[in-house]
XYZ file of C-alpha atoms in Angstrom:
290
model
C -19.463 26.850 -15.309
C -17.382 28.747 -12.840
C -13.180 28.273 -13.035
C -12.225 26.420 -9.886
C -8.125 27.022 -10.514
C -5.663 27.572 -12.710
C -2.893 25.596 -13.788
C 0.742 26.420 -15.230
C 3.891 24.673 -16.074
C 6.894 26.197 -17.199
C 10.435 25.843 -17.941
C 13.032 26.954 -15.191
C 15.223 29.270 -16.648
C 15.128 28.267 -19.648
C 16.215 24.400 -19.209
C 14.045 20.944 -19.887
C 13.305 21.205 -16.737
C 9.439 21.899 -15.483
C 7.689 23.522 -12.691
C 4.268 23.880 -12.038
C 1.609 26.313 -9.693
C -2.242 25.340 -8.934
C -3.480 29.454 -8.825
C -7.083 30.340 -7.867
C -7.434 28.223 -4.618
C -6.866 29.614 -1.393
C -3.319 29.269 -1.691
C -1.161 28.952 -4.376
C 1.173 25.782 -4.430
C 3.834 25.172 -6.577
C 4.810 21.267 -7.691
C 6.929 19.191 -9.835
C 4.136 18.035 -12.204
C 6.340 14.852 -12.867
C 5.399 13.266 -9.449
C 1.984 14.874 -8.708
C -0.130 11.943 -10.336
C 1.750 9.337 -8.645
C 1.766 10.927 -5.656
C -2.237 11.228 -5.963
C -2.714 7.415 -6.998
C -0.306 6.392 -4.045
C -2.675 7.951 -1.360
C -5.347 5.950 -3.155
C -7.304 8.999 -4.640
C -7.047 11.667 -1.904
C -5.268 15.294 -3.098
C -2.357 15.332 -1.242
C 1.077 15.418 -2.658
C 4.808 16.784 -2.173
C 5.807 20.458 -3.120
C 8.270 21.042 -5.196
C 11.506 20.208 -3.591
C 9.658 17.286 -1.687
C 10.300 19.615 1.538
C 6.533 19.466 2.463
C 3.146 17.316 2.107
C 0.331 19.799 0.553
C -3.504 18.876 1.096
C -6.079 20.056 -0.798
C -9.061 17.584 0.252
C -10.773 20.512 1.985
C -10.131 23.405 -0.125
C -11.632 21.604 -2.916
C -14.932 20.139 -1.560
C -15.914 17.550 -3.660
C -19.666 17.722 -4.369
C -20.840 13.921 -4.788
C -20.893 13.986 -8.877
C -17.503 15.282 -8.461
C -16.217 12.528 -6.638
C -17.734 10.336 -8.587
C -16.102 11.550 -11.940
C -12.643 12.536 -10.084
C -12.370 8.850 -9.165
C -13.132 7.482 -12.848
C -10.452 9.844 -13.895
C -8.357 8.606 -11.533
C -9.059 5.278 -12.904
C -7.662 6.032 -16.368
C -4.863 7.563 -15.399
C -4.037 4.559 -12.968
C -4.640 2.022 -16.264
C -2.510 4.207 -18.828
C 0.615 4.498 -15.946
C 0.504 1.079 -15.620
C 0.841 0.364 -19.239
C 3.221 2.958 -19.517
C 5.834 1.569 -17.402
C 4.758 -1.869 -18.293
C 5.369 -1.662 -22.252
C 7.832 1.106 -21.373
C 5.921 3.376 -23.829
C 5.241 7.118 -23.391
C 1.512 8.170 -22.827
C 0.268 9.219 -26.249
C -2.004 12.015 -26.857
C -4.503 9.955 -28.829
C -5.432 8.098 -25.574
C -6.124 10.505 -23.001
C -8.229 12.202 -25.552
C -10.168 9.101 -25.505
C -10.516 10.094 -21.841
C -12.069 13.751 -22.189
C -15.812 12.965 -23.882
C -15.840 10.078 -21.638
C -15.466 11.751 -18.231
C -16.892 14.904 -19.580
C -13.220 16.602 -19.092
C -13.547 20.409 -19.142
C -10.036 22.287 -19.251
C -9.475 24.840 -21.320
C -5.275 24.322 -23.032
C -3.594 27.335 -24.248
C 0.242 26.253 -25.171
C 2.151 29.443 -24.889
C 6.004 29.663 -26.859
C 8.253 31.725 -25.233
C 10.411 33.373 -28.117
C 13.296 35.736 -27.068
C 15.076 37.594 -29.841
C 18.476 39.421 -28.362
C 18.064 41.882 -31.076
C 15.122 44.079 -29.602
C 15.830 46.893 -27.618
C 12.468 45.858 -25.378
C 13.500 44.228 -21.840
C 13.594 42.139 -21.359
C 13.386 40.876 -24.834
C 10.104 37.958 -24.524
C 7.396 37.878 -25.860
C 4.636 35.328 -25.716
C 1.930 33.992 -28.139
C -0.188 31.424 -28.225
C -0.585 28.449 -30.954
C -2.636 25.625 -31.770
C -1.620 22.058 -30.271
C -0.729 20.793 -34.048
C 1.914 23.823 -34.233
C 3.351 22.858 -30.688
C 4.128 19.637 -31.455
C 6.002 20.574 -34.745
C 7.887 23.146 -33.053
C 9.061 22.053 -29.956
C 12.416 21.298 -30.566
C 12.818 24.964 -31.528
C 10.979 26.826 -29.103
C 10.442 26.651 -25.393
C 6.929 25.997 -24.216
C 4.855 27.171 -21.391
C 1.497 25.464 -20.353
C -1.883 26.968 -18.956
C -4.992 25.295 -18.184
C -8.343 26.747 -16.826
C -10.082 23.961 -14.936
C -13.429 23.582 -13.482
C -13.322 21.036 -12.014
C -10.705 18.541 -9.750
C -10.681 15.740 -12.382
C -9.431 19.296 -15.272
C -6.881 18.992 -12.515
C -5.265 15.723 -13.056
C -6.271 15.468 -16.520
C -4.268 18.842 -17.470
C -1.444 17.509 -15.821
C -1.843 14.276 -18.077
C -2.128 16.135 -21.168
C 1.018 18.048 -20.177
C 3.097 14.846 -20.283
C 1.655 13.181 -23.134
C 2.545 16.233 -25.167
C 6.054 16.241 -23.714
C 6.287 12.722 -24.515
C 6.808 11.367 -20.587
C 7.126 8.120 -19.737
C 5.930 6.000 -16.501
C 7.913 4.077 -14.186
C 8.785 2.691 -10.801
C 11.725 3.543 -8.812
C 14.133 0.970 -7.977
C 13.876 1.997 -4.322
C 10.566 3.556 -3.104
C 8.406 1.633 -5.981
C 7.066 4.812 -6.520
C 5.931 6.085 -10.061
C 7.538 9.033 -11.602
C 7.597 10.618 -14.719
C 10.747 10.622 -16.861
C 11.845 10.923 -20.171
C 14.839 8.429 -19.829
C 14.448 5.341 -18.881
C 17.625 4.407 -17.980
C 16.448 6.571 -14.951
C 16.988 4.556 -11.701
C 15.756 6.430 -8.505
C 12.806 9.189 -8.566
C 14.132 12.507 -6.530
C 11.538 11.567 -3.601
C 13.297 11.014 -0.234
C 13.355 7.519 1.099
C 11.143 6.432 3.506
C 13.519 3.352 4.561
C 14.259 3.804 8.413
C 17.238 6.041 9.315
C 17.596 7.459 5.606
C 14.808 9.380 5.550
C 17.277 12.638 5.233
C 18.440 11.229 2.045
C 16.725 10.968 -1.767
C 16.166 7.879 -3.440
C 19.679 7.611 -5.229
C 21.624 8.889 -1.976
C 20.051 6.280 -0.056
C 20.191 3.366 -1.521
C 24.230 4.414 -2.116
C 24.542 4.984 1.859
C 22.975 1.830 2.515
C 25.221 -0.546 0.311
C 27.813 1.557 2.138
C 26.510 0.493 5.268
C 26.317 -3.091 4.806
C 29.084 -3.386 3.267
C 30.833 -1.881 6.503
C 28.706 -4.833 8.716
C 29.949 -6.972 6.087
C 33.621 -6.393 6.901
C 32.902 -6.324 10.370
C 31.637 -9.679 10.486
C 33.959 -11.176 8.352
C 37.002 -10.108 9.720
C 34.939 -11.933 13.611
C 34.759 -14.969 12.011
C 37.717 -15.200 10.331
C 39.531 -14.695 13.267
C 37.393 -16.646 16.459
C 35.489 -19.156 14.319
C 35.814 -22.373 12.356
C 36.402 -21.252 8.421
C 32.659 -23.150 7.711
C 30.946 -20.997 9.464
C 32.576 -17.878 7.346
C 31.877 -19.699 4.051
C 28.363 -19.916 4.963
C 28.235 -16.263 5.296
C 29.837 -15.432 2.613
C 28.187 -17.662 0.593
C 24.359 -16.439 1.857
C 25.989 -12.855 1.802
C 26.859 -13.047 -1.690
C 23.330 -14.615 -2.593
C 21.279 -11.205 -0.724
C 23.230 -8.734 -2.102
C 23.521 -9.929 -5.722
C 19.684 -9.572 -5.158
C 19.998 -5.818 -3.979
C 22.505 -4.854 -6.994
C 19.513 -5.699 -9.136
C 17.023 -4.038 -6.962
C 17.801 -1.746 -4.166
C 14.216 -1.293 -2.728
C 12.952 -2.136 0.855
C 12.408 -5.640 1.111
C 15.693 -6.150 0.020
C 17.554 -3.393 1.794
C 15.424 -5.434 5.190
C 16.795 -8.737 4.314
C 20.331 -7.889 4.090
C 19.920 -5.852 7.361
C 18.490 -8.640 9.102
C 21.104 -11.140 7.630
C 23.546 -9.121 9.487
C 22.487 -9.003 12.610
C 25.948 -9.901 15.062
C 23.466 -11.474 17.370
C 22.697 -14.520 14.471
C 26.703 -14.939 13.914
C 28.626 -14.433 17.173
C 26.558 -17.419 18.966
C 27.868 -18.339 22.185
C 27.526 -22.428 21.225
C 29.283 -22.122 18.100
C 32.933 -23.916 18.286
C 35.605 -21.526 17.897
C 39.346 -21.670 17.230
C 41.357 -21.144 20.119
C 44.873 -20.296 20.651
C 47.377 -22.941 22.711
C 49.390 -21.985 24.971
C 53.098 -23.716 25.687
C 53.636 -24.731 28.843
């Protein structure tokens, strides 16, 4: 069977971090293997997904023309990996090895793994002073807290594709879950994790990532908040102020617990000047003496 691409993930400069590059294609394309899945299952199957830095969408629907049996096996692929994300972030469990090699006889997976250790002694006079070898899976996963690990899969196929990526974080012990704001999945490590580095899609914060976001808008309504307040207090009866307060209170305790878009819309909405500065409503007015 001829090799359709290559993939590798690798630390940068030396830190937990990972990057990745599809090779082989027409182009190469670098990626943050921590999003690419869910960025795949959100566009319901097709192979588009952010770059690296989230900067730019790449496509490869054309480049990798599907034949029909393809399609057919990319999709059931697909499948699994939807089902084990979902009961990753549901039981809040990492994807284990064991299962997605449940996966490869099934969907006649193909890759070809070669875990690569990256050893650097400062003694040698060599520069620079790496060398790299390759091990057996078992040996990986007993020595990964002392070495750093590379990863390279041949694939021939695009199912090898996602499945390689899979394999990468069940070895690396990832976890699913959604952020708080886009409802996006994302791969982590620590749950405590709030916001996934995507940008928001929320109108008029678009510039911003998931955590900046959501902090600029509870700055913003916060600021209408005020605004508002300070009106009533001032040119309206004090029930109409306790009723906003008291709804006001009610929306936002909402949004502390969950920042995403429906939220974000109500509070927005609830703020509108137009709903509270009503030309009917009684307001106090200052006597004059005569």
């Amino acid at each position: 069977m001829k090799e359709l691409c290559q993939i590798i993930i690798y630390h940068i400069n030396d830190t937990e971090d990972f990057q990745a590059k599809i090779t082989g294609l027409e182009k190469w394309v670098t990626f943050n293997p921590l999003y690419i899945l869910p960025d795949i299952y959100a566009n319901n199957g097709k192979f588009n997904f952010f770059n690296y830095d989230f900067s730019d969408i790449v496509s490869l629907e054309n480049i990798l023309n599907f034949r029909n049996e393809q399609r057919e096996q990319y999709h059931a692929v697909l499948k699994g990996i939807e089902f084990l994300m979902n009961i990753s972030n549901y039981e809040q469990s990492e994807i284990k090895p064991e299962h997605i090699e449940m996966l490869r006889p099934y969907f006649d997976i193909t890759f070809k793994f070669t875990p690569i250790a990256k050893v650097t002694n400062p003694s040698s006079n060599s520069f620079p002073p790496i060398h790299y070898y390759s091990f057996p899976i078992e040996e990986v996963l007993q020595k990964k807290s002392s070495l750093y690990y590379d990863y390279f899969y041949q694939c021939y196929s695009p199912s090898d594709i996602l499945f390689s990526i899979l394999h990468f974080l069940a070895l690396n012990k990832y976890k699913f879950k959604t952020c708080d704001h886009c409802g996006k999945y994302f791969a982590t490590t620590n749950l405590k994790k709030q916001y996934c580095d995507r940008f928001s899609e929320y109108p008029g914060y678009e510039k911003y990532d998931c955590y900046n976001a959501v902090k600029r808008i509870r700055q913003d309504i916060q600021r209408k908040h005020v605004r508002i307040k300070n009106n009533l207090s001032q040119h309206y009866m004090p029930q109409r102020l306790e009723d906003f307060e008291k709804q006001f209170f009610e929306l936002t305790a909402d949004l502390k617990k969950l920042s995403n878009y429906a939220n974000i819309k109500k509070c927005f909405e609830f703020l509108d000047t137009e709903k509270w500065y009503k030309k009917d409503s009684i307001r106090t007015i200052g006597w004059k003496e005569k």
